[in-house]
PDB file of C-alpha atoms in Angstrom:
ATOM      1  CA  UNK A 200     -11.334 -44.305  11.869  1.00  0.00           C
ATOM      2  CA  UNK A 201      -8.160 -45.935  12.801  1.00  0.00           C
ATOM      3  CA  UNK A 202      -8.443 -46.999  16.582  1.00  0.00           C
ATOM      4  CA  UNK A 203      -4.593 -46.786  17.405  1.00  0.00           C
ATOM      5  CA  UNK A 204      -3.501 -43.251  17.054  1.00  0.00           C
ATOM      6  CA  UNK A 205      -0.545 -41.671  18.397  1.00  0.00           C
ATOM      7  CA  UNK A 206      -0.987 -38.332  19.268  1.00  0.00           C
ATOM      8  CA  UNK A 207       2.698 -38.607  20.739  1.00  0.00           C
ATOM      9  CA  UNK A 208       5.332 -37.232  18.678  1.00  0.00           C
ATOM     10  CA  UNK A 209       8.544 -36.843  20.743  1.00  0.00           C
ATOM     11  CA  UNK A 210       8.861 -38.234  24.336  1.00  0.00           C
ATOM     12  CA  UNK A 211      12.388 -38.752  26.234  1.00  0.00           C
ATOM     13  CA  UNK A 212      14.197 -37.778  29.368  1.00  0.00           C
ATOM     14  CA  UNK A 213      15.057 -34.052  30.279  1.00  0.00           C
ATOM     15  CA  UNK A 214      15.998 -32.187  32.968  1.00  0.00           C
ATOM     16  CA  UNK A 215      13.440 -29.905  33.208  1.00  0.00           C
ATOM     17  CA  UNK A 216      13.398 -26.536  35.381  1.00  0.00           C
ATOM     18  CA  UNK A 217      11.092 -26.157  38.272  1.00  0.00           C
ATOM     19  CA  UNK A 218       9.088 -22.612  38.039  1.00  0.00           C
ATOM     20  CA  UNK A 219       9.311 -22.079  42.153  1.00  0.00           C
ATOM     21  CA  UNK A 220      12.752 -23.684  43.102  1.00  0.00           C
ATOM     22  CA  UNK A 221      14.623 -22.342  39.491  1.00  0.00           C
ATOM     23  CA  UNK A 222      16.242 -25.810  39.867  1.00  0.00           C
ATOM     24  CA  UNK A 223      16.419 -28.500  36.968  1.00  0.00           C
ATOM     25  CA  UNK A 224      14.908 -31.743  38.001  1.00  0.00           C
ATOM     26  CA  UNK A 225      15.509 -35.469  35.496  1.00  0.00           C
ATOM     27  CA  UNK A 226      11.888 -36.288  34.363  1.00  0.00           C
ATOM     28  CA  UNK A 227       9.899 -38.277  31.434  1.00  0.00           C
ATOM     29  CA  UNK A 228       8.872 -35.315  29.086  1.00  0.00           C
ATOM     30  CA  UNK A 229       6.144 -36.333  26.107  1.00  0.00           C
ATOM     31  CA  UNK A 230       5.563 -33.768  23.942  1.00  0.00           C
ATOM     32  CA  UNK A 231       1.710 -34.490  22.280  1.00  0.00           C
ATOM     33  CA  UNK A 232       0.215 -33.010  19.317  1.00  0.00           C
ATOM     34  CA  UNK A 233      -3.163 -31.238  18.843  1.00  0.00           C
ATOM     35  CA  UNK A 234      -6.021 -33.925  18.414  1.00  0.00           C
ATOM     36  CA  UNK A 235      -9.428 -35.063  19.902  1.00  0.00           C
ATOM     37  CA  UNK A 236      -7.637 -36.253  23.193  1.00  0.00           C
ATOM     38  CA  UNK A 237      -6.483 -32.438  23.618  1.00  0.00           C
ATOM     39  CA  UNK A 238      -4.181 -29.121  22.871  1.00  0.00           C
ATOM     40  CA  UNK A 239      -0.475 -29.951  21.837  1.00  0.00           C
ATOM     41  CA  UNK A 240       1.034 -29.815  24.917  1.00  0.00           C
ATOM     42  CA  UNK A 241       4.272 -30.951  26.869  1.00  0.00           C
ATOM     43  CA  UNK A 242       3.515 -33.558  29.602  1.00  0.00           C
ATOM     44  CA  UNK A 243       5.862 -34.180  32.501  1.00  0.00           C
ATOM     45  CA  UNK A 244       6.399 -37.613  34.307  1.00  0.00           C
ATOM     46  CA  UNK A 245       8.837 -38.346  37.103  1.00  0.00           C
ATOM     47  CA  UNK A 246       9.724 -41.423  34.705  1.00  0.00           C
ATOM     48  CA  UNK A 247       8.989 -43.098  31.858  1.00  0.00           C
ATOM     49  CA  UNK A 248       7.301 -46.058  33.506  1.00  0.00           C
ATOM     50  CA  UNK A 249       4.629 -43.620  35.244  1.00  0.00           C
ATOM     51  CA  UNK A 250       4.039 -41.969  31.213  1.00  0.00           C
ATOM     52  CA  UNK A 251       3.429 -46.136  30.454  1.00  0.00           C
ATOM     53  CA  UNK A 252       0.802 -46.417  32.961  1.00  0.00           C
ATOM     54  CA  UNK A 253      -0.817 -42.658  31.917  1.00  0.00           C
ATOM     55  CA  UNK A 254      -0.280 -41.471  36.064  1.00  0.00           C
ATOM     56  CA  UNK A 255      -1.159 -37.854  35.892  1.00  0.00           C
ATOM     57  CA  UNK A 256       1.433 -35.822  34.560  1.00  0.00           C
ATOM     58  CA  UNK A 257       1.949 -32.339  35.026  1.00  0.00           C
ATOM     59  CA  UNK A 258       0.482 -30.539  31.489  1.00  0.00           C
ATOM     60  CA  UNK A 259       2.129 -27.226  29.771  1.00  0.00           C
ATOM     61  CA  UNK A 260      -0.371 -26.304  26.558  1.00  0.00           C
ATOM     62  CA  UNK A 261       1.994 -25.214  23.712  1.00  0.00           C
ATOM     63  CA  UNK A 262      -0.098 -22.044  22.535  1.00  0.00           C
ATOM     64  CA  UNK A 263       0.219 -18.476  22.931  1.00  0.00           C
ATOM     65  CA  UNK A 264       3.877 -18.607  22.159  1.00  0.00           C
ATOM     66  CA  UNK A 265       6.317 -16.500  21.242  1.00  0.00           C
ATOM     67  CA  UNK A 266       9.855 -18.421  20.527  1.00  0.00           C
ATOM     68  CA  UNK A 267      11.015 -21.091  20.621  1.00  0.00           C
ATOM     69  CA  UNK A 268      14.709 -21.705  21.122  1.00  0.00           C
ATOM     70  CA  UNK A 269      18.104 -22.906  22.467  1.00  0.00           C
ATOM     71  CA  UNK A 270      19.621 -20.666  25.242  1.00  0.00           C
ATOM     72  CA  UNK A 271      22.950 -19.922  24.255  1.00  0.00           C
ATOM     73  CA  UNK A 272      25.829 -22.051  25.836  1.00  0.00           C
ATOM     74  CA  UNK A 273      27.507 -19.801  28.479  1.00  0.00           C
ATOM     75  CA  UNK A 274      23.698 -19.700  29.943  1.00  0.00           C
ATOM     76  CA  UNK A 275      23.235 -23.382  30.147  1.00  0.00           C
ATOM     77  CA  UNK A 276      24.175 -26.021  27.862  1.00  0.00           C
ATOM     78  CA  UNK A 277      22.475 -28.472  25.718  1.00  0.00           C
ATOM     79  CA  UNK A 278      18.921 -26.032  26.708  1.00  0.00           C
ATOM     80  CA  UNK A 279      15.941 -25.573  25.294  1.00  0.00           C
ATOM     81  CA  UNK A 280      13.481 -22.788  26.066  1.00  0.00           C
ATOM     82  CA  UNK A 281      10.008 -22.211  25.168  1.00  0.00           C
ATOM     83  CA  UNK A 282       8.838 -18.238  25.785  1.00  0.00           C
ATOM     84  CA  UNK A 283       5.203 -17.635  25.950  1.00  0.00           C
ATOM     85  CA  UNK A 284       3.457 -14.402  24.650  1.00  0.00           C
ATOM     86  CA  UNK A 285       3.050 -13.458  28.921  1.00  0.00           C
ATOM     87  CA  UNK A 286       7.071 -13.954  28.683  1.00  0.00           C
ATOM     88  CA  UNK A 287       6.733 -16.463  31.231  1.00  0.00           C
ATOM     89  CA  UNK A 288       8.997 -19.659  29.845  1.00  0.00           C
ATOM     90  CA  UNK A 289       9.753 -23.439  30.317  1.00  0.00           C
ATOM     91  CA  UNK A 290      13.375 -24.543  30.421  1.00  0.00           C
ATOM     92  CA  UNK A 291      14.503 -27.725  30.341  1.00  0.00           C
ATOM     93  CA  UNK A 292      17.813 -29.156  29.658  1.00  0.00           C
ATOM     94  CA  UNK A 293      19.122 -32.337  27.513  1.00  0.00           C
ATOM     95  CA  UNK A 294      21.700 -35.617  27.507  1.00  0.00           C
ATOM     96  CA  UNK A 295      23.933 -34.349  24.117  1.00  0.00           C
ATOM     97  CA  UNK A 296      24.010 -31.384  21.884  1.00  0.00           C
ATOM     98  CA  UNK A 297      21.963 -33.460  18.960  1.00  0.00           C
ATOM     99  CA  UNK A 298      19.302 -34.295  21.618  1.00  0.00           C
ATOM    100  CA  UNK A 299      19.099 -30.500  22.087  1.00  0.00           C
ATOM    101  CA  UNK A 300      18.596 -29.864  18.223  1.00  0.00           C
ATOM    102  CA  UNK A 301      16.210 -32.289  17.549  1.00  0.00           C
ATOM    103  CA  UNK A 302      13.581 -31.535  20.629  1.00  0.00           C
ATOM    104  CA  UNK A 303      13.853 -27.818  18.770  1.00  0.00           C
ATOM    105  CA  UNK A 304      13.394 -28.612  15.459  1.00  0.00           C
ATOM    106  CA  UNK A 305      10.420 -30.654  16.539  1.00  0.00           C
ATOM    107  CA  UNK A 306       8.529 -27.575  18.885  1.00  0.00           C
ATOM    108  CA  UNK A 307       9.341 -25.526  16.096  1.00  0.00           C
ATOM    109  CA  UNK A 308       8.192 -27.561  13.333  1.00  0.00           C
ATOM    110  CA  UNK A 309       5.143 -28.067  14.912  1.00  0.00           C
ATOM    111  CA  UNK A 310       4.585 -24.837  16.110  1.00  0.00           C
ATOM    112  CA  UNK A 311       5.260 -23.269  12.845  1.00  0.00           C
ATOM    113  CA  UNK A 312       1.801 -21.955  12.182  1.00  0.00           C
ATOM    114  CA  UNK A 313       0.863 -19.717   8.856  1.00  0.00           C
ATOM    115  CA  UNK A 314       0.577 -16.055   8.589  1.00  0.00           C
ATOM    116  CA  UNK A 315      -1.705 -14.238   6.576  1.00  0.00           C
ATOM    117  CA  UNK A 316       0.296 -11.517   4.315  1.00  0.00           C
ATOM    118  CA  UNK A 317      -0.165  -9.308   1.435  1.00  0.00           C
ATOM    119  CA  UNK A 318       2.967  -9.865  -0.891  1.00  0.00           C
ATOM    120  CA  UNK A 319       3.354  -6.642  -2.538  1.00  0.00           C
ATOM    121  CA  UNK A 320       5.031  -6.846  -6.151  1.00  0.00           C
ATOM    122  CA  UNK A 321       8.244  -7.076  -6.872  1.00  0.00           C
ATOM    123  CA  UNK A 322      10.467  -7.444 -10.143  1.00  0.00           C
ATOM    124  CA  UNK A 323      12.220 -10.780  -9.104  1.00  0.00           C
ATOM    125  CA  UNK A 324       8.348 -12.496  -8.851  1.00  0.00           C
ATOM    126  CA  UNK A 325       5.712 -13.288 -11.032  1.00  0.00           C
ATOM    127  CA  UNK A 326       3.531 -13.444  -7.617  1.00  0.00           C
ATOM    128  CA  UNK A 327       2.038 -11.197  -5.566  1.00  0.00           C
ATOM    129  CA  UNK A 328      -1.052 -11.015  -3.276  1.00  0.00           C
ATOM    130  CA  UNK A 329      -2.853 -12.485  -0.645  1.00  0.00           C
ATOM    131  CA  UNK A 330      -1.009 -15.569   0.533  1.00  0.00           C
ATOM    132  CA  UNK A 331       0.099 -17.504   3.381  1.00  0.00           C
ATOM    133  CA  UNK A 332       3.718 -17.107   5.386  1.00  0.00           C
ATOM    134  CA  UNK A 333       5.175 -20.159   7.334  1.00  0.00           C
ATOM    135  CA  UNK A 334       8.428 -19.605   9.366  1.00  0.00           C
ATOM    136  CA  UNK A 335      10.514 -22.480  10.342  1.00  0.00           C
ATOM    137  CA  UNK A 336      14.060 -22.949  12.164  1.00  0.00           C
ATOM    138  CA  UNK A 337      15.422 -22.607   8.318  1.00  0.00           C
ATOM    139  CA  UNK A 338      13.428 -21.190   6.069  1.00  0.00           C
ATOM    140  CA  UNK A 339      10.401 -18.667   5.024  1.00  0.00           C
ATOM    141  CA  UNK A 340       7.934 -20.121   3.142  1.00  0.00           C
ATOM    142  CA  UNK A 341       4.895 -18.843   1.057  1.00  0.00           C
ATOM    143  CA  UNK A 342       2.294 -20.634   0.920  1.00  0.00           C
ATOM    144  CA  UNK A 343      -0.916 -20.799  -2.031  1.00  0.00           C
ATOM    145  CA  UNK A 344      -3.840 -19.610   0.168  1.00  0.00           C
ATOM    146  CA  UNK A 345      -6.105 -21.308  -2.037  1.00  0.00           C
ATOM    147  CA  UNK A 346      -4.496 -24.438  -2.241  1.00  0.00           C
ATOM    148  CA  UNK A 347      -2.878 -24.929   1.426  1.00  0.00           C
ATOM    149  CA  UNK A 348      -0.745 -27.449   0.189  1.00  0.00           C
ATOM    150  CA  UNK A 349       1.481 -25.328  -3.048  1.00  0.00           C
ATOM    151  CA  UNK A 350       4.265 -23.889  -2.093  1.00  0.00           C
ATOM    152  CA  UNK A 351       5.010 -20.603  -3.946  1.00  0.00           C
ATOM    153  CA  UNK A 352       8.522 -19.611  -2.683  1.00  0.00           C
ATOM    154  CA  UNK A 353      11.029 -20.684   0.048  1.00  0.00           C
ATOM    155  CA  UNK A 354      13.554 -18.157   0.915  1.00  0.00           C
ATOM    156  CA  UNK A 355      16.722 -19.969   3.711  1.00  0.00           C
ATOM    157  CA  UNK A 356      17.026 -17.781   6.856  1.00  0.00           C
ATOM    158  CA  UNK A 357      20.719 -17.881   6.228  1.00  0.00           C
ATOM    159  CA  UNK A 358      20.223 -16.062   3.139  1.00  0.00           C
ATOM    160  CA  UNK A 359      18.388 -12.973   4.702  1.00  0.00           C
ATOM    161  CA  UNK A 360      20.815  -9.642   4.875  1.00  0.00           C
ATOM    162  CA  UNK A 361      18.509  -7.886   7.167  1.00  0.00           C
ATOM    163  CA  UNK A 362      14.586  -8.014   7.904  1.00  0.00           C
ATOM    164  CA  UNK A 363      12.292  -5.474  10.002  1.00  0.00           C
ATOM    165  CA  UNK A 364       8.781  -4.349  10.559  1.00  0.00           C
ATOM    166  CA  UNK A 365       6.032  -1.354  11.461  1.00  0.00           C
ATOM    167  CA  UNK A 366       2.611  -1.732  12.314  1.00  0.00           C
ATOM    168  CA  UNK A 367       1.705  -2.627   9.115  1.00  0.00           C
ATOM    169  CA  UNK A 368       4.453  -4.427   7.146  1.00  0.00           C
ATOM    170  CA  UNK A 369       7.420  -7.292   7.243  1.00  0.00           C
ATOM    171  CA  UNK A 370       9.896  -6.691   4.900  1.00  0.00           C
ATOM    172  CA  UNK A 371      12.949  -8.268   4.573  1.00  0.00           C
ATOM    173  CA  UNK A 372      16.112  -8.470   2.023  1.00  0.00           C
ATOM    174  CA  UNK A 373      17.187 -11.550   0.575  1.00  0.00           C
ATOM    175  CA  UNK A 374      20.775 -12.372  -0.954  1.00  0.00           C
ATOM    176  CA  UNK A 375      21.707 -13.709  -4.188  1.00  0.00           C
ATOM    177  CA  UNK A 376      21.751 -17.485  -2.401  1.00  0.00           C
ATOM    178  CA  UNK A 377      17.564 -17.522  -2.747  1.00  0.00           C
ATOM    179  CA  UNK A 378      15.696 -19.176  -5.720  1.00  0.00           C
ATOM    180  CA  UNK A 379      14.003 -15.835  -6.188  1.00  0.00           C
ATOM    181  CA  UNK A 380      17.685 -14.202  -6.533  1.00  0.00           C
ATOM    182  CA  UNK A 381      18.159 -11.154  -4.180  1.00  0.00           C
ATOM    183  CA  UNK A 382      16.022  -7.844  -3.849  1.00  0.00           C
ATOM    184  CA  UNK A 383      13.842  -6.663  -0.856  1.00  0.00           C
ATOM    185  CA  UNK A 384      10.201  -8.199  -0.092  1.00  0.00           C
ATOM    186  CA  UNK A 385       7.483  -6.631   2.063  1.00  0.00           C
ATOM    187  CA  UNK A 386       4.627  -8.224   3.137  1.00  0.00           C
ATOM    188  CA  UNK A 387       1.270  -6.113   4.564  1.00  0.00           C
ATOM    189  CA  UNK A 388       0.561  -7.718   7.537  1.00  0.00           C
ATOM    190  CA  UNK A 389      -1.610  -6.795  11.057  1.00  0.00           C
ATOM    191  CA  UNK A 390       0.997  -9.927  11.985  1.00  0.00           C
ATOM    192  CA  UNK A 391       4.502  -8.082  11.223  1.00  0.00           C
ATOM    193  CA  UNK A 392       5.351  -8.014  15.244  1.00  0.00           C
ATOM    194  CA  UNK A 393       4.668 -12.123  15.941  1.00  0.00           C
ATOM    195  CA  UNK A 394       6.265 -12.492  12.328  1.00  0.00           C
ATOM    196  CA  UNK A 395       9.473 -10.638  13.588  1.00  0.00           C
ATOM    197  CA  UNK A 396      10.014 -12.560  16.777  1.00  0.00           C
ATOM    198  CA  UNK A 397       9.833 -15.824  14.685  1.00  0.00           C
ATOM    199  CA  UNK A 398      12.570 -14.919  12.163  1.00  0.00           C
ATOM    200  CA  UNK A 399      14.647 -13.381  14.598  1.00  0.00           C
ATOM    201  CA  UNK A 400      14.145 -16.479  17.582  1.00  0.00           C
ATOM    202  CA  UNK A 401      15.136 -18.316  14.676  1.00  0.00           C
ATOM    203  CA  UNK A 402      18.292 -16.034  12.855  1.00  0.00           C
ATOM    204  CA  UNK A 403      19.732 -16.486  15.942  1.00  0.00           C
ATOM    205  CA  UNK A 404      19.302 -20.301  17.005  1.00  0.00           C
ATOM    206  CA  UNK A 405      21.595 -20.192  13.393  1.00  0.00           C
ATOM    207  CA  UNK A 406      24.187 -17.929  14.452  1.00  0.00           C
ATOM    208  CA  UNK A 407      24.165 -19.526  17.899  1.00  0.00           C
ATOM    209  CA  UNK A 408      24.198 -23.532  16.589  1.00  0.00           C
ATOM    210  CA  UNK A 409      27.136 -22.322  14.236  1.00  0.00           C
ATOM    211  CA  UNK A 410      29.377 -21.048  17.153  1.00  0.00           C
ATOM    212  CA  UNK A 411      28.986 -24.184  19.048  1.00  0.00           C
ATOM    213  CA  UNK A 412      30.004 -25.940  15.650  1.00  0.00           C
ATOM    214  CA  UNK A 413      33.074 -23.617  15.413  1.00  0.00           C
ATOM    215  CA  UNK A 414      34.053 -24.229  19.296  1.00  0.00           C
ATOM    216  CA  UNK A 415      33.685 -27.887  18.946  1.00  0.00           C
ATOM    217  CA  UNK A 416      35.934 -28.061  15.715  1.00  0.00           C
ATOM    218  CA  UNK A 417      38.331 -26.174  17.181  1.00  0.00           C
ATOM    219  CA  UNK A 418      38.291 -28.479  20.496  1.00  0.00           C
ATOM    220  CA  UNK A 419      38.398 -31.393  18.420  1.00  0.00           C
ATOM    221  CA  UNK A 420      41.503 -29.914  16.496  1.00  0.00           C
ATOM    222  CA  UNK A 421      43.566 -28.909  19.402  1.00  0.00           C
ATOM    223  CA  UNK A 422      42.965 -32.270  21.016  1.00  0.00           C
ATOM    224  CA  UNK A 423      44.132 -33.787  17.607  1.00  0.00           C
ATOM    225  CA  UNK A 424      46.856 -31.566  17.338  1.00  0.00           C
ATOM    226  CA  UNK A 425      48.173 -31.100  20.932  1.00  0.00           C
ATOM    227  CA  UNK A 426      51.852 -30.917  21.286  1.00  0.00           C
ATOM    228  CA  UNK A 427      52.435 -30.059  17.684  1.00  0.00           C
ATOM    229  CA  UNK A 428      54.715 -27.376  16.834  1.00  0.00           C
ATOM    230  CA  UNK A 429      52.297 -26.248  13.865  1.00  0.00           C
ATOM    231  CA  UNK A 430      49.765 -25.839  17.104  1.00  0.00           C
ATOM    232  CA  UNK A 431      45.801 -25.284  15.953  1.00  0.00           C
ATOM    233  CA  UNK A 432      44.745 -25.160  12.434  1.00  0.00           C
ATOM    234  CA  UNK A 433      42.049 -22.690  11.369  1.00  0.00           C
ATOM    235  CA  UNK A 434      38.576 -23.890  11.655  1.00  0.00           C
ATOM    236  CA  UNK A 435      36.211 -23.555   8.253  1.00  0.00           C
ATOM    237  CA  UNK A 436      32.342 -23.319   9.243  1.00  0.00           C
ATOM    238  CA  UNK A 437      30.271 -26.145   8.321  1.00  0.00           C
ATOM    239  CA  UNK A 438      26.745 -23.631   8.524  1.00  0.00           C
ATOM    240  CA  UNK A 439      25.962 -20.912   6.654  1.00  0.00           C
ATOM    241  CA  UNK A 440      25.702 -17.702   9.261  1.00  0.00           C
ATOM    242  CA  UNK A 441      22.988 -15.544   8.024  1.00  0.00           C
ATOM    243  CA  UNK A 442      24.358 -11.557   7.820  1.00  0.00           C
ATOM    244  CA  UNK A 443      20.966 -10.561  10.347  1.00  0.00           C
ATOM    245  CA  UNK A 444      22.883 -12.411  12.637  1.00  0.00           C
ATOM    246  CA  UNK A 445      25.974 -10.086  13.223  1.00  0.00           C
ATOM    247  CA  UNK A 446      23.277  -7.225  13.608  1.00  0.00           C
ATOM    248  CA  UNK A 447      22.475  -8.059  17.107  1.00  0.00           C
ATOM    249  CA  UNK A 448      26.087  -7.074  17.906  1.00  0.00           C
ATOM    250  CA  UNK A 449      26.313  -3.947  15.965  1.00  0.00           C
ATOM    251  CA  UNK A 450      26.206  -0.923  18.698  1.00  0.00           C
ATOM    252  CA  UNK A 451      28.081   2.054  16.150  1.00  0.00           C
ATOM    253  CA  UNK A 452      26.856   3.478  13.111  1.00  0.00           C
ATOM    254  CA  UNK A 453      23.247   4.799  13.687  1.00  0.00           C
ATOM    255  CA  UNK A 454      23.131   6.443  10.500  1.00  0.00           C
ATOM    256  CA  UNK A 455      20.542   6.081   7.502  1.00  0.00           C
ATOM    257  CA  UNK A 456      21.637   4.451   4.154  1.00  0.00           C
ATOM    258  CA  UNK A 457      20.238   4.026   0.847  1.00  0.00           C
ATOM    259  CA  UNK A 458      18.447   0.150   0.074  1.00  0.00           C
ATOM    260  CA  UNK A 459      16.430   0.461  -2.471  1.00  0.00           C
ATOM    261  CA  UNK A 460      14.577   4.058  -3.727  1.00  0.00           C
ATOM    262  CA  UNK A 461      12.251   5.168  -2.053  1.00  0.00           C
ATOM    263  CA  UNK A 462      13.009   3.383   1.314  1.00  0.00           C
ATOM    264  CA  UNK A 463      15.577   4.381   3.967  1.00  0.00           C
ATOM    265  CA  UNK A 464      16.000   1.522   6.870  1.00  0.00           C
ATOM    266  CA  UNK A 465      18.206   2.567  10.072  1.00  0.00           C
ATOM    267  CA  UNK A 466      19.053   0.705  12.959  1.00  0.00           C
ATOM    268  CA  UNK A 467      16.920   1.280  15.566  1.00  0.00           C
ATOM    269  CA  UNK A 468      18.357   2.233  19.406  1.00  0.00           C
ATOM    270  CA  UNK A 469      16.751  -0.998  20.662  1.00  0.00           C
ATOM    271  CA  UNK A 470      17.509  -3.596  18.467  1.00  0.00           C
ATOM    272  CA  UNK A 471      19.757  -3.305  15.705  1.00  0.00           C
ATOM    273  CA  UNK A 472      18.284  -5.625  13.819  1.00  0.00           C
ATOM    274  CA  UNK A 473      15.292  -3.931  13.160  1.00  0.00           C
ATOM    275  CA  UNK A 474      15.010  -1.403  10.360  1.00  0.00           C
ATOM    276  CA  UNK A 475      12.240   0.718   9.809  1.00  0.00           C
ATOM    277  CA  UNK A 476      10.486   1.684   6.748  1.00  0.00           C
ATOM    278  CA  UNK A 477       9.660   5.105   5.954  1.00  0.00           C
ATOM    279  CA  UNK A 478       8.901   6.510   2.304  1.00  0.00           C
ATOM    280  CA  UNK A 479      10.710   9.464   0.829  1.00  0.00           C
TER     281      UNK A 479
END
């Protein structure tokens, strides 16, 4: 066995928030995966010269949690916040906007641990069955639970038109952007609730990261165009905003429609994102 492994796999300043004094504080954050030396955890350092010389840092296991994600940017900018299952959190804040994005996509890559599900069939697959479910910041994948390592489907969380759960199913409708083409999947699942959270932490990092890309391009033109008698010129989105975005602002219609026969999803009085399932 090799004698020089890393267990480190993203370290750099932050500005991390202080639990008692709600205040955000500049220190050395390392975040470690899970090996012999320990749990993946965050460790903090009041610089990056005391992480050099291992002086004992203040430790924050990354397990038993719930989301993952960027707070949006009214809030506090350039933020990243990690939510635990006792929805207690850790907060800290970054340098630049890419900084930001790339200490998420690494928590949530490495906390993107597989599901057990039941994919019921459906007449846009050839599989069904026990299987495993993987969410990431971008996609749903499905995963061979006999071999860990073949990938059945992928399905891009900007493709989803809605998703939803009960206490024993995810389901969730995909658009004609997927491999698998569109049509609604459901999953039986004792997981559906820490399932939901995931998708939805991470349908709305999208919808979030795409309105600081539209506020930035339209910065950026104004500044470019400032003191021209054309004035601004209309932004076009560079990310795709999944439609289960918009449903998190949708307060009217309350009433039941027709997806597919047989099932009749509403929005719920909570959370309009969620739809439940009920059979005719």
């Amino acid at each position: 066995m090799a004698s020089n492994f890393n267990d480190i796999v993203k370290q750099g300043y932050v500005r991390m928030r202080s639990r008692k004094m709600g205040i955000y504080r500049r220190c050395w954050l390392v975040f470690k995966k899970s090996s012999s030396k320990g749990p993946r955890r965050l460790e903090k350092y009041p610089d990056e010269k005391s992480a050099y010389i291992r002086a004992c840092p203040k430790v924050t296991e990354i397990s038993n949690v719930k989301t993952i994600t960027r707070l949006p940017r009214d809030t506090k900018r350039q933020a990243v916040a990690i939510v635990f299952t006792d929805d207690t959190s850790r907060t800290f804040t970054c340098d630049s906007e890419l900084e930001a994005e790339d200490w998420l996509k690494t928590l949530s890559c490495e906390h993107t641990e597989r599901f057990n599900v039941f994919l019921l069939p459906c007449p846009n697959l050839d599989i069904y069955g026990e299987c495993m479910m993987q969410i990431t910041h971008e996609n749903i994948y499905l995963w061979d639970i006999h071999n860990p390592r073949t990938k059945l489907v992928t399905w891009p969380l900007c493709s989803l038109r809605r998703y939803g759960r009960d206490a024993t199913r995810f389901t969730f409708e995909a658009g004609r952007m997927c491999d698998s083409g569109e049509g609604l999947y459901t999953f039986q699942t004792r997981e559906g609730e820490q399932i939901y959270q995931r998708v939805h932490s991470a349908t709305l990092a999208i919808a979030e990261q795409h309105k600081r890309v539209l506020l930035e391009m339209e910065k950026s033109t104004r500044l470019l165009h400032k003191g021209s008698e054309t004035g601004s010129y209309p932004c076009t989105p560079t990310a795709i905003l999944p439609r289960s975005a918009y449903w998190h602002h949708i307060t009217g219609n309350q009433s039941a429609w027709p997806l597919h026969q047989g099932v009749c999803p509403y929005l719920s009085h909570d959370d309009s994102s969620v739809f439940i399932l009920t059979q005719s």
